[in-house]
Structure formats: C-alpha cells, structure tokens
PDB file of C-alpha atoms in Angstrom:
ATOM      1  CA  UNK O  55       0.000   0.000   0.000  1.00  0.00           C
ATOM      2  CA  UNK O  56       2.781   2.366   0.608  1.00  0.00           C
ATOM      3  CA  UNK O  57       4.061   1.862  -2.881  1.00  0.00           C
ATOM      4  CA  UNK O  58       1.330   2.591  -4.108  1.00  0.00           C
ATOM      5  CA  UNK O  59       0.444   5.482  -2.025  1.00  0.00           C
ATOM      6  CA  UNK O  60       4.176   6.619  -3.147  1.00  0.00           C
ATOM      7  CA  UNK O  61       4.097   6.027  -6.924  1.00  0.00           C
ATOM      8  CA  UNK O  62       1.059   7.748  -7.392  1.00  0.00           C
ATOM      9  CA  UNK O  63       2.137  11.158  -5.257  1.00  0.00           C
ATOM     10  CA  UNK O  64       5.149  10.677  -7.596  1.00  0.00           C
ATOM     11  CA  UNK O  65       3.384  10.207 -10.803  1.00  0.00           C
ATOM     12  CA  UNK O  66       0.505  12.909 -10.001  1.00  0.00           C
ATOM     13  CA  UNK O  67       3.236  15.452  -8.811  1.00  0.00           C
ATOM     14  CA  UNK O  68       4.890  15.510 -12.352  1.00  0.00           C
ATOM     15  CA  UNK O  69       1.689  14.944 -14.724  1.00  0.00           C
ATOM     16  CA  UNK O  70      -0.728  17.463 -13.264  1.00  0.00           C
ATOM     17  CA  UNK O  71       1.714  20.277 -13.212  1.00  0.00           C
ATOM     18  CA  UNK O  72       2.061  19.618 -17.248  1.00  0.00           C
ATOM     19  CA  UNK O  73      -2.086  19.349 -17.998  1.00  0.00           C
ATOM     20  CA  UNK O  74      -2.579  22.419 -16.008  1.00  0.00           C
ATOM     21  CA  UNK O  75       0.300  24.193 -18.328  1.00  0.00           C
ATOM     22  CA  UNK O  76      -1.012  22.968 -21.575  1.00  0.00           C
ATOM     23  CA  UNK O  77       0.607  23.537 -25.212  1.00  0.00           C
ATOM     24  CA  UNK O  78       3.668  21.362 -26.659  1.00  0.00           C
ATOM     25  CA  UNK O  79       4.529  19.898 -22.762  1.00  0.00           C
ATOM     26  CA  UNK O  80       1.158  18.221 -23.019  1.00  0.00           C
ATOM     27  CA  UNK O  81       0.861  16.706 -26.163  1.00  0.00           C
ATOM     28  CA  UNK O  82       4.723  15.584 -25.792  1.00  0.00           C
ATOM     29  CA  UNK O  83       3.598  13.632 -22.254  1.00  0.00           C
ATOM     30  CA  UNK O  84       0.533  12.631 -24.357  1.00  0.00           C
ATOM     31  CA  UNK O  85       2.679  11.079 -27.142  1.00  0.00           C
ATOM     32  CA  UNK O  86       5.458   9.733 -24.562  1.00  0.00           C
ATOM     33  CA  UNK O  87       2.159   7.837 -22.113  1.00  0.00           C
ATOM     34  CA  UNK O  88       0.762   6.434 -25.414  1.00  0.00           C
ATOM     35  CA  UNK O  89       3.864   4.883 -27.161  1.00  0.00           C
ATOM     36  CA  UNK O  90       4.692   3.145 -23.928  1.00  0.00           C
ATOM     37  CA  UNK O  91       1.138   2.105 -23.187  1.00  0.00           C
ATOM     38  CA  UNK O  92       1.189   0.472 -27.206  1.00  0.00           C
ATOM     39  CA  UNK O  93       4.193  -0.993 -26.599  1.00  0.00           C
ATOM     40  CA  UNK O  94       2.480  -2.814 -23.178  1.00  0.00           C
ATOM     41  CA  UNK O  95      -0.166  -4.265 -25.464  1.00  0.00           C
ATOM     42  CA  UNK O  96       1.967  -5.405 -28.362  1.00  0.00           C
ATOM     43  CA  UNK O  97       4.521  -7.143 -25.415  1.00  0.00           C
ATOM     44  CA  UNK O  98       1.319  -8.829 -24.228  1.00  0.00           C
ATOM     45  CA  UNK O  99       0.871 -10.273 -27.663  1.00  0.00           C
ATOM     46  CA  UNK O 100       4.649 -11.225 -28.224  1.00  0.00           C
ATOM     47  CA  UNK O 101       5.632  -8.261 -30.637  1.00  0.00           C
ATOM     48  CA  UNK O 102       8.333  -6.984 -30.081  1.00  0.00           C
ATOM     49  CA  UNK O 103       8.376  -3.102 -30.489  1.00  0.00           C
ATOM     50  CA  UNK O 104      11.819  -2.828 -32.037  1.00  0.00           C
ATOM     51  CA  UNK O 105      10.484  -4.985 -34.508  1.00  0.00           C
ATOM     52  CA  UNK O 106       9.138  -3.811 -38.129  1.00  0.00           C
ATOM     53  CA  UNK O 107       5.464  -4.716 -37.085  1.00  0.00           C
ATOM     54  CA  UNK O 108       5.989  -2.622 -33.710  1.00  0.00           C
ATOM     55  CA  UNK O 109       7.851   0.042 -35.289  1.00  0.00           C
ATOM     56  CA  UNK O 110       5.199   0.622 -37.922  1.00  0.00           C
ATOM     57  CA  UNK O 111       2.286   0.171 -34.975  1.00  0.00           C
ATOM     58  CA  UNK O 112       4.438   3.086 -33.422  1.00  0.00           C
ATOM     59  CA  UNK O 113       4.606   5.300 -36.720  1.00  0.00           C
ATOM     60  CA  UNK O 114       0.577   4.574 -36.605  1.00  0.00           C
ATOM     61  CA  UNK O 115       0.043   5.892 -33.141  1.00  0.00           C
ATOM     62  CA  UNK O 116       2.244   8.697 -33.748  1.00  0.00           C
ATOM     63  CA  UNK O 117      -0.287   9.571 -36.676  1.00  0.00           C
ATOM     64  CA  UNK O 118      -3.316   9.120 -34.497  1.00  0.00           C
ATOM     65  CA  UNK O 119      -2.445  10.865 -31.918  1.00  0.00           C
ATOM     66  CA  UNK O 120      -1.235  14.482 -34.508  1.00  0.00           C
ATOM     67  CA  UNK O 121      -3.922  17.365 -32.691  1.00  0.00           C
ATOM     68  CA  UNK O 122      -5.714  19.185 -35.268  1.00  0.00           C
ATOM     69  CA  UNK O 123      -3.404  22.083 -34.912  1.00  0.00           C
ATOM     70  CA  UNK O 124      -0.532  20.152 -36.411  1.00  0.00           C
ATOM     71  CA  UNK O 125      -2.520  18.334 -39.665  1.00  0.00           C
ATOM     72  CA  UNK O 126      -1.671  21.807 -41.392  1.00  0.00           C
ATOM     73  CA  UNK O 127       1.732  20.442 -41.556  1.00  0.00           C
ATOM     74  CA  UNK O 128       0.880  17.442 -43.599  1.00  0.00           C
ATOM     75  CA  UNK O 129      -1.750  19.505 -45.187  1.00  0.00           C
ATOM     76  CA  UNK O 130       0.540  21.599 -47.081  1.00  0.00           C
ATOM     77  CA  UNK O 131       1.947  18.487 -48.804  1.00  0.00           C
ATOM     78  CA  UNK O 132      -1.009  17.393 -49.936  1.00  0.00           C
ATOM     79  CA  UNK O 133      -1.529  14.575 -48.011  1.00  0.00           C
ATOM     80  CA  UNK O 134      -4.137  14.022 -44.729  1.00  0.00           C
ATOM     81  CA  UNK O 135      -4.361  12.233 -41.620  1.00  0.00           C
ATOM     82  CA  UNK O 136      -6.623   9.618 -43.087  1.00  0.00           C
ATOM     83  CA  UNK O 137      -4.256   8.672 -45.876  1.00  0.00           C
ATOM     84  CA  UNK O 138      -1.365   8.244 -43.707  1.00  0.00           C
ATOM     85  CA  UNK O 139      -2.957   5.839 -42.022  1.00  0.00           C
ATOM     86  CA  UNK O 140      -4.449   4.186 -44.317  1.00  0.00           C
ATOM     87  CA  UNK O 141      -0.918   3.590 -45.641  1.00  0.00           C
ATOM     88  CA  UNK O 142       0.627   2.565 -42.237  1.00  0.00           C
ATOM     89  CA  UNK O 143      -1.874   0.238 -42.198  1.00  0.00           C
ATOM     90  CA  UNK O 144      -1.243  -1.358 -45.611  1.00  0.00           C
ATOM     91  CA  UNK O 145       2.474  -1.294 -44.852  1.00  0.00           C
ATOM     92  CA  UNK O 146       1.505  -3.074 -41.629  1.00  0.00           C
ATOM     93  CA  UNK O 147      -0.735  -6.215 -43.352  1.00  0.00           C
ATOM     94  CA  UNK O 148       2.272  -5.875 -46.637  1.00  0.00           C
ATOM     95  CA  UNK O 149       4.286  -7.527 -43.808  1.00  0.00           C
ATOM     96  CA  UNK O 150       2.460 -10.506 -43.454  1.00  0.00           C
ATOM     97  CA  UNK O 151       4.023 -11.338 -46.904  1.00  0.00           C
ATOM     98  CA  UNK O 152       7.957 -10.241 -46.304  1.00  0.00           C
ATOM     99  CA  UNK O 153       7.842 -12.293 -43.125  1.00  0.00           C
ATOM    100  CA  UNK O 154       6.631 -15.331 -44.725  1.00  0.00           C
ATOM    101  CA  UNK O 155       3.595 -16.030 -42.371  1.00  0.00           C
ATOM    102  CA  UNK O 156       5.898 -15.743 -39.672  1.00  0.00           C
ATOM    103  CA  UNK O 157       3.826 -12.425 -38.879  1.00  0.00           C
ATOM    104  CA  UNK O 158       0.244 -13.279 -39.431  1.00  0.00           C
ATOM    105  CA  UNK O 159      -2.565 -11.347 -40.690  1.00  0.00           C
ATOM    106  CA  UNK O 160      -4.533 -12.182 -36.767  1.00  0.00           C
ATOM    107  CA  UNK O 161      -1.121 -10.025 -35.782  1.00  0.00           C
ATOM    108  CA  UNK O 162      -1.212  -7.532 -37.869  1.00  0.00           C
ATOM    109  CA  UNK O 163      -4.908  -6.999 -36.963  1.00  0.00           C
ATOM    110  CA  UNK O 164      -4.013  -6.838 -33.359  1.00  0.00           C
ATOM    111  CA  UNK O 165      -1.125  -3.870 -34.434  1.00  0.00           C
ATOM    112  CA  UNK O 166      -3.413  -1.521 -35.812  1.00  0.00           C
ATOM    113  CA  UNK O 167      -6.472  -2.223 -33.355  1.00  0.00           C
ATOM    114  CA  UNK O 168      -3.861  -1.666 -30.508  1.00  0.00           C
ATOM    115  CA  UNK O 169      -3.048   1.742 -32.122  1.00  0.00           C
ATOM    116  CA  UNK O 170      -6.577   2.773 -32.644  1.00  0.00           C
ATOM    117  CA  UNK O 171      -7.317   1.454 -29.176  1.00  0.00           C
ATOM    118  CA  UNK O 172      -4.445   3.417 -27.441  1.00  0.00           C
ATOM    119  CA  UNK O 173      -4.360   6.170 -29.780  1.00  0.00           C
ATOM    120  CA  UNK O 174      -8.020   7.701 -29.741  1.00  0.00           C
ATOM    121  CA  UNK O 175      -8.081   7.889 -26.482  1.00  0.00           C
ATOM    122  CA  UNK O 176      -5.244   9.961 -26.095  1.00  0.00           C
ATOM    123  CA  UNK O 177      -5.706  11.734 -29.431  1.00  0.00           C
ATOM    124  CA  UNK O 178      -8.680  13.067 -27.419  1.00  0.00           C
ATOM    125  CA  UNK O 179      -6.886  13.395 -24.428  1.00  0.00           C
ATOM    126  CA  UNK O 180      -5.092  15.943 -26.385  1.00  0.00           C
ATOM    127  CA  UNK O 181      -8.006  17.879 -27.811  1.00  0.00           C
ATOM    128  CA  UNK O 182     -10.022  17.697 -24.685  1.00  0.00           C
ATOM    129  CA  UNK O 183      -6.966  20.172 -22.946  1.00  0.00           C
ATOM    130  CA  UNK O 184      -7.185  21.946 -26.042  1.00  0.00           C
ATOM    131  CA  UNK O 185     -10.405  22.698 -25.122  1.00  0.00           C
ATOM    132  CA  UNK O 186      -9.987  23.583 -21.902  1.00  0.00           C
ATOM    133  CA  UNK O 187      -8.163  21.978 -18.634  1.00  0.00           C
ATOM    134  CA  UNK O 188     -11.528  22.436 -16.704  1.00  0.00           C
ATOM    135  CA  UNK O 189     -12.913  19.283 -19.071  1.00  0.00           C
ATOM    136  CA  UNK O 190      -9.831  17.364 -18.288  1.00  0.00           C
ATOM    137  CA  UNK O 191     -10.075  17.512 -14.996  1.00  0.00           C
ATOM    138  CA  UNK O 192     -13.701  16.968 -15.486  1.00  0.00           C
ATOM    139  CA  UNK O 193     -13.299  13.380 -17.147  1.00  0.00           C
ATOM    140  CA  UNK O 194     -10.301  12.348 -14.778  1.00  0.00           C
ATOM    141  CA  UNK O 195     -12.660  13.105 -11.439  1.00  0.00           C
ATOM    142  CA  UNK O 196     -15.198  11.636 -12.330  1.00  0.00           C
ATOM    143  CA  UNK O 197     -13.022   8.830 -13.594  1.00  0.00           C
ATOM    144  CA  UNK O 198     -10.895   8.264 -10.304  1.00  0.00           C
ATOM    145  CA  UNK O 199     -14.380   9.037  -8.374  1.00  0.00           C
ATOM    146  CA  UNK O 200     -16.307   5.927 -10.058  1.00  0.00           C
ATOM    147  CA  UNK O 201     -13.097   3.844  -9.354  1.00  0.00           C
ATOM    148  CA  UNK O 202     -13.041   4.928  -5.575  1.00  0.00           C
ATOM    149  CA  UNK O 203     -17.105   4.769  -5.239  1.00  0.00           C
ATOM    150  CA  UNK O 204     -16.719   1.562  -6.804  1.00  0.00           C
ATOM    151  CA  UNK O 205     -14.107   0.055  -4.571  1.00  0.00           C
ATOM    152  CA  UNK O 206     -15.299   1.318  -1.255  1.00  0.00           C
ATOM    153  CA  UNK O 207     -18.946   0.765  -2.020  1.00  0.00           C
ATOM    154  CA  UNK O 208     -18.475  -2.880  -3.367  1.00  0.00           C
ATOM    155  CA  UNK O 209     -15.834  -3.782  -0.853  1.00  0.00           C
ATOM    156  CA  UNK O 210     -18.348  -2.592   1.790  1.00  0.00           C
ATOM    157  CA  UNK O 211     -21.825  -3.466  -0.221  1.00  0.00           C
ATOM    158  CA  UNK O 212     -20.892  -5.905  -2.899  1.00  0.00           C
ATOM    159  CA  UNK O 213     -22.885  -9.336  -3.266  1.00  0.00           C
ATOM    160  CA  UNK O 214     -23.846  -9.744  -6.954  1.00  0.00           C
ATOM    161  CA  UNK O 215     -20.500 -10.296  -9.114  1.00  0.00           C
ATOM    162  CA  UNK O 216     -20.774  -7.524 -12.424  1.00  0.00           C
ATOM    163  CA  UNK O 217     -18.468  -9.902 -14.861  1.00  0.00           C
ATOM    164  CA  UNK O 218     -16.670 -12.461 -12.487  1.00  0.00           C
ATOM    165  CA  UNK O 219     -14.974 -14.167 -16.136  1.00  0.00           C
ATOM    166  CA  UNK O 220     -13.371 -11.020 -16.611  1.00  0.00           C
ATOM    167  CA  UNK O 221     -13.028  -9.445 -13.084  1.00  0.00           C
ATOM    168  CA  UNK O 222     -13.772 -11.267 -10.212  1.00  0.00           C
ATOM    169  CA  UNK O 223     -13.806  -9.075  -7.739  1.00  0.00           C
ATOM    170  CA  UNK O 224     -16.188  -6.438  -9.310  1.00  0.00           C
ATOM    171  CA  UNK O 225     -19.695  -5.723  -8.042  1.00  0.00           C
ATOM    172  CA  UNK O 226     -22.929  -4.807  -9.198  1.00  0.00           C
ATOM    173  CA  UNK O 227     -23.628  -2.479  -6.160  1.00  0.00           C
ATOM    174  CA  UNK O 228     -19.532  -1.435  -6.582  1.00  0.00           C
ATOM    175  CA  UNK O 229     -20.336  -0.503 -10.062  1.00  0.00           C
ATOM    176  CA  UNK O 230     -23.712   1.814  -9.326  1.00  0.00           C
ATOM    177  CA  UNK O 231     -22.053   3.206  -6.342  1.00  0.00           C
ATOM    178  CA  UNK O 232     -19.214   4.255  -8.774  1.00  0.00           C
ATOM    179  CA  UNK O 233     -21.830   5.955 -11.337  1.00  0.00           C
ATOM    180  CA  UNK O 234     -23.398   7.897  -7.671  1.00  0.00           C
ATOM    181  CA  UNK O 235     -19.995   8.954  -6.840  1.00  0.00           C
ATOM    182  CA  UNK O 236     -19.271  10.414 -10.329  1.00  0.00           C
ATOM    183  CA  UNK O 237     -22.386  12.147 -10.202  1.00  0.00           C
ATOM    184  CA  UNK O 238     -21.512  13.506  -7.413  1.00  0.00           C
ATOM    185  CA  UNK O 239     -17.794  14.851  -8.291  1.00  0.00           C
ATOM    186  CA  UNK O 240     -19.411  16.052 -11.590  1.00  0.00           C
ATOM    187  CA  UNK O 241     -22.087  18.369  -9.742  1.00  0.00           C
ATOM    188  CA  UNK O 242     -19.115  19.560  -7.450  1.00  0.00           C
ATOM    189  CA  UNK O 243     -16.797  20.646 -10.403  1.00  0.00           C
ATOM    190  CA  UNK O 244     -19.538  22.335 -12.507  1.00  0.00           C
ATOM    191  CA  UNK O 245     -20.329  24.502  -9.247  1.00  0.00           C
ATOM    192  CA  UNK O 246     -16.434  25.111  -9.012  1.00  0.00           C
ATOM    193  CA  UNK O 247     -15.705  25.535 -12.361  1.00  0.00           C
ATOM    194  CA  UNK O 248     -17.126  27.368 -15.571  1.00  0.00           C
ATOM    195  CA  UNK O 249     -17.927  24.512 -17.633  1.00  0.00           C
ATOM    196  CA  UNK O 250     -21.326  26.193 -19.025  1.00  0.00           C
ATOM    197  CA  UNK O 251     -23.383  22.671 -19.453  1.00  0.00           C
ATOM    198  CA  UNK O 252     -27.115  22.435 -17.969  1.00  0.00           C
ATOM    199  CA  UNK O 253     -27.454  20.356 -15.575  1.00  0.00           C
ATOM    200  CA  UNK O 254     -29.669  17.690 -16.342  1.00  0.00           C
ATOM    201  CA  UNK O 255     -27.385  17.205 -19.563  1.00  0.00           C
ATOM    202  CA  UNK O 256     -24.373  16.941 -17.190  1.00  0.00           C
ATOM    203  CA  UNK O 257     -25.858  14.792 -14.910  1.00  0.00           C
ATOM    204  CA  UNK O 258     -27.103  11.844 -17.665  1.00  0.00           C
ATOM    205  CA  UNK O 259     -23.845  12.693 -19.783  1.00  0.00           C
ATOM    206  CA  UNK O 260     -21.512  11.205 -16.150  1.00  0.00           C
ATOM    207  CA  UNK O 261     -23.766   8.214 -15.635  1.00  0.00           C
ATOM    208  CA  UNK O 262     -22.809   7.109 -19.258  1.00  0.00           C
ATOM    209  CA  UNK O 263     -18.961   8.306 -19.271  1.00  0.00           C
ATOM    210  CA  UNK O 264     -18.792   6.299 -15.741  1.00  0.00           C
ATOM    211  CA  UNK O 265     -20.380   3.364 -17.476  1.00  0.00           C
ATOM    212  CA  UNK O 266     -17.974   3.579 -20.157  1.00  0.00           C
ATOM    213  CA  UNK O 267     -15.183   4.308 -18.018  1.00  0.00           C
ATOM    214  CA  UNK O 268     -16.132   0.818 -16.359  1.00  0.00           C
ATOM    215  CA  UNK O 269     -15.947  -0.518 -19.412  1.00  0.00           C
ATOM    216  CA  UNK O 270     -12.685   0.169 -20.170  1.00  0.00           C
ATOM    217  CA  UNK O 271     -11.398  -1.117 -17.412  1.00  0.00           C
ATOM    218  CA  UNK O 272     -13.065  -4.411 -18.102  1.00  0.00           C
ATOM    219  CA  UNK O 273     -12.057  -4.361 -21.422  1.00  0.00           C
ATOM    220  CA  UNK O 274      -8.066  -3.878 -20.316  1.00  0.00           C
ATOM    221  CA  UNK O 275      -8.905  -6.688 -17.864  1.00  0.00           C
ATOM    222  CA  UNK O 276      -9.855  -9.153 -20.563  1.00  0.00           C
ATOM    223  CA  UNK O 277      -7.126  -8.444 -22.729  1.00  0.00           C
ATOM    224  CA  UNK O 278      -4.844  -8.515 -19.777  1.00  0.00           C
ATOM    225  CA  UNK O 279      -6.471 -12.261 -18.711  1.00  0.00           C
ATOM    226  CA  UNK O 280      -6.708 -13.153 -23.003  1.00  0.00           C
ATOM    227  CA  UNK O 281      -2.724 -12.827 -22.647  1.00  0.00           C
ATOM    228  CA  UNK O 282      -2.631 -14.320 -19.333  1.00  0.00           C
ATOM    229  CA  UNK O 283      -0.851 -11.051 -17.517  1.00  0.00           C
ATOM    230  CA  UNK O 284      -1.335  -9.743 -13.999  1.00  0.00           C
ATOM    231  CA  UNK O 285      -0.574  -6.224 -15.063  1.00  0.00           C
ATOM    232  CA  UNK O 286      -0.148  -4.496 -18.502  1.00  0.00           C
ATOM    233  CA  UNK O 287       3.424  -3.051 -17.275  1.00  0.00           C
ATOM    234  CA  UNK O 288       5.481  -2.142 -14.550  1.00  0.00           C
ATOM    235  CA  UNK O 289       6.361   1.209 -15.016  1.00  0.00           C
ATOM    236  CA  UNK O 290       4.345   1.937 -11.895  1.00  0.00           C
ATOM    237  CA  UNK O 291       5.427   0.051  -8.956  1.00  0.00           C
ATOM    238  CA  UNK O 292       2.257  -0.839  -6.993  1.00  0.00           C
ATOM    239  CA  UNK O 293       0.214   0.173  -9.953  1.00  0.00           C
ATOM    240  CA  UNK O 294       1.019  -1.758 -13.255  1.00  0.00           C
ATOM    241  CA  UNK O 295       1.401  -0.115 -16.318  1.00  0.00           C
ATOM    242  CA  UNK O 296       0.094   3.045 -18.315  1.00  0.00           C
ATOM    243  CA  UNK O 297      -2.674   0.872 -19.586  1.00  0.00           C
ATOM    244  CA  UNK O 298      -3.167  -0.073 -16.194  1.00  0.00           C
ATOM    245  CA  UNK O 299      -3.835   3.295 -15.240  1.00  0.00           C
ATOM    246  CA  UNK O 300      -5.147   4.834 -18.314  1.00  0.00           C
ATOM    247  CA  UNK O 301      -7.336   1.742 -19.478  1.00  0.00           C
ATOM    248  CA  UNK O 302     -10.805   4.178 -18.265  1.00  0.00           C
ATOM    249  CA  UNK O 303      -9.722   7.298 -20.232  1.00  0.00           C
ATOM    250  CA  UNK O 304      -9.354   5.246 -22.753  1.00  0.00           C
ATOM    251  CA  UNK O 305     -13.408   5.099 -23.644  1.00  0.00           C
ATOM    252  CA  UNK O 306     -14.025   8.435 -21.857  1.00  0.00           C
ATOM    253  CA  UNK O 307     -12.128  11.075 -23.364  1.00  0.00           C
ATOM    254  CA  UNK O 308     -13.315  10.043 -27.204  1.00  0.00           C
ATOM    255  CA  UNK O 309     -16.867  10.148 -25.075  1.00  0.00           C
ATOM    256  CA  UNK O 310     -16.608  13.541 -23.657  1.00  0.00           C
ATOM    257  CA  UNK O 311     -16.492  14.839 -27.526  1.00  0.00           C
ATOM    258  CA  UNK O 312     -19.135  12.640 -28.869  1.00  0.00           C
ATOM    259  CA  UNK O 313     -21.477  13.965 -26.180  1.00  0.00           C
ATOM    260  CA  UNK O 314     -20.826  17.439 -26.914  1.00  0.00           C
ATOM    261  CA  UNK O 315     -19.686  18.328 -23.742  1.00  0.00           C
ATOM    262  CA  UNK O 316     -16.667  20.605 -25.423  1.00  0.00           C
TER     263      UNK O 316
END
C-alpha cells in the first residue's frame, strides 16, 4: 500500500503540473504515455516493439495521436491524416508477406487495433486540454471518483458479481455506487468551475462516461487475462502499467467529444 500510495504522489506530482500548463509539454507527455502504453499491449501479444510490425504500430500511433493544430503540416503536402494511415496500415498487413507467415494477418490486426485502441483515447486526451483543462479535470474526477465509489462501495456493499470471467472481484452495487460517486464529483466541479453545461445534460452525460469508463477497465482486464498477464506493465510500482492506469480514459475522453460536452 505504501508503494502505491508513493508512486502515485510521484506520478501525479509531475503529470498534473504539465495538464494544467497545456501547449507542446502536453501533447509531448501525451505522445510519450501512449507509445509506452502500445508498446504494453503489443509485449502482451509477443511483438516486439523494435520490430518492423511494432515500429510501424508506433509510426501509426504517432499519426493518431497528430492534434488538429498540427494536420496543417501534412496539409501543405497534400496529403491528410486519413491517408497516412491508411498507408501505415497497408504497410503493416504488406508484412504478413515479407515475413513469410511468420507475422500473421490475426497479428497484424491486433497492431493496428492496438493503435486505434491506445491512440483515440489519447488523441482526445489531447483535444479535450485543447479545449480547456476544466474538461480534463472533469473526465479524470469523475473517472478516479467511479473507481473509488466503486471500490469502497463494493468492498463494503458488494454481493452480486458484475463480470466475475473477466473481473472477479467487481460488483454490481460497486459498479452503481461508482456511477453515484461520479455524479456527485461532476455536480461539485460544474459549481467550481465554468464549464457552461445544464445540468440535467451533465448529470445523464456522467452516468454514461462512468459506465464507459467501467468498461474500459473491463475491457483492459480481458485483454490482460486473453494474454494471461497480472498487469499491462510495470512502469508503476504498486500500480502496473500506463494501460493499467489509463485503461478508463481510454473510452471516456473520445466520449466527452461525442457527447458534446466541449
């Protein structure tokens, strides 16, 4: 517990100072946390990232991950995001013949879901701090508040098992008092902040980003126990990996966007 306790004053102490500053510190930490966590997926898989298939999953996630302020750079040569990728992606599956089957086309799907896994989430990571830090810190409350309401509540409440293939330890009542906690973090920050979303739209918008944020964190969980892993890395003593501790934002960041909550 002390490890853990440690890491995370450690790890807090040098990322929140660089999403309250914004700009090129942030995406640069964005870039840096999703590289590593790719490289934790392909490693659970058996790719190596030095490899051509990892380096190319890399040059994929780099593309994903470009904020809309930088595509002008790309833009001026005529090319797009889109293409890009579709061409790291055809370079990706184009391996399957150089390596002789030894690289399989069930691998090189895995590559480029990894990258689209990893890398929307902290594409809009990015643009939600472009946005505005008050919706960053908006998503990673309510995140770390229907983690800690869902701990506390099911370690204290918890009967029914939520998804005991994939998580044994998860509850039913642990997952709604998660969703009651987020609500509740959510109603604190729109009072402290200026966030300029009614209400009732705020309120239903947390249930589903907790929901989703859940289901991230089953979804790492399956692909941890797929691979047969205890954690995705150990960059964080105590803690895991960055997938480990990312594996939420993951589903809620692309979510904050699609409900139009920036």
């Amino acid at each position: 517990m002390k490890q853990r306790i440690l890491t995370a004053v450690i790890a807090a102490a040098a990322f929140l100072p660089v999403v309250l500053y914004g700009g090129w510190p942030m995406i640069i930490l964005a870039y840096l946390m999703a590289v590593i966590g790719l490289t934790e997926a392909l490693k659970m898989k058996g790719i190596a990232p030095a490899s051509m298939p990892g380096l190319l999953s890399i040059i994929f996630i780099c593309i994903i991950l470009m904020p809309e302020r930088l595509t002008a750079v790309i833009e001026q040569a005529g090319y797009d995001k889109l293409q890009l990728a579709g061409l790291l992606v055809l370079l990706i599956l184009a391996y399957t013949v150089v390596s002789k089957n030894k690289f399989h086309f069930e691998d090189a799907g895995f590559c480029v879901l990894a990258a689209l896994y990893v890398g929307f989430g902290f594409y809009y990571f990015i643009e939600t701090r472009e946005a505005g830090v008050i919706f960053v810190f908006f998503a990673l409350f309510i995140t770390w508040a229907t983690d800690s309401g869902a701990y506390f509540v099911g370690r204290s409440f918890g009967k029914r098992k939520l998804w005991p293939e994939i998580s044994p330890k998860k509850t039913i009542e642990g997952s709604v008092g998660g969703i009651i906690a987020a609500i509740i973090v959510a109603l604190i920050i729109s009072l402290a902040g200026d966030m300029d979303i009614p209400v009732f739209k705020l309120l239903i918008a947390t249930a589903v980003l907790s929901v989703f944020g859940q289901l991230g964190d089953l979804a790492e969980s399956a692909l941890k126990r797929h691979y047969g892993v205890k954690d995705s890395g150990t960059l964080l003593p105590g803690h895991g990996g960055i997938l480990d501790r990312t594996d939420s934002w993951l589903f809620v960041f692309p979510l904050v966007h699609l409900l139009q909550l920036v």
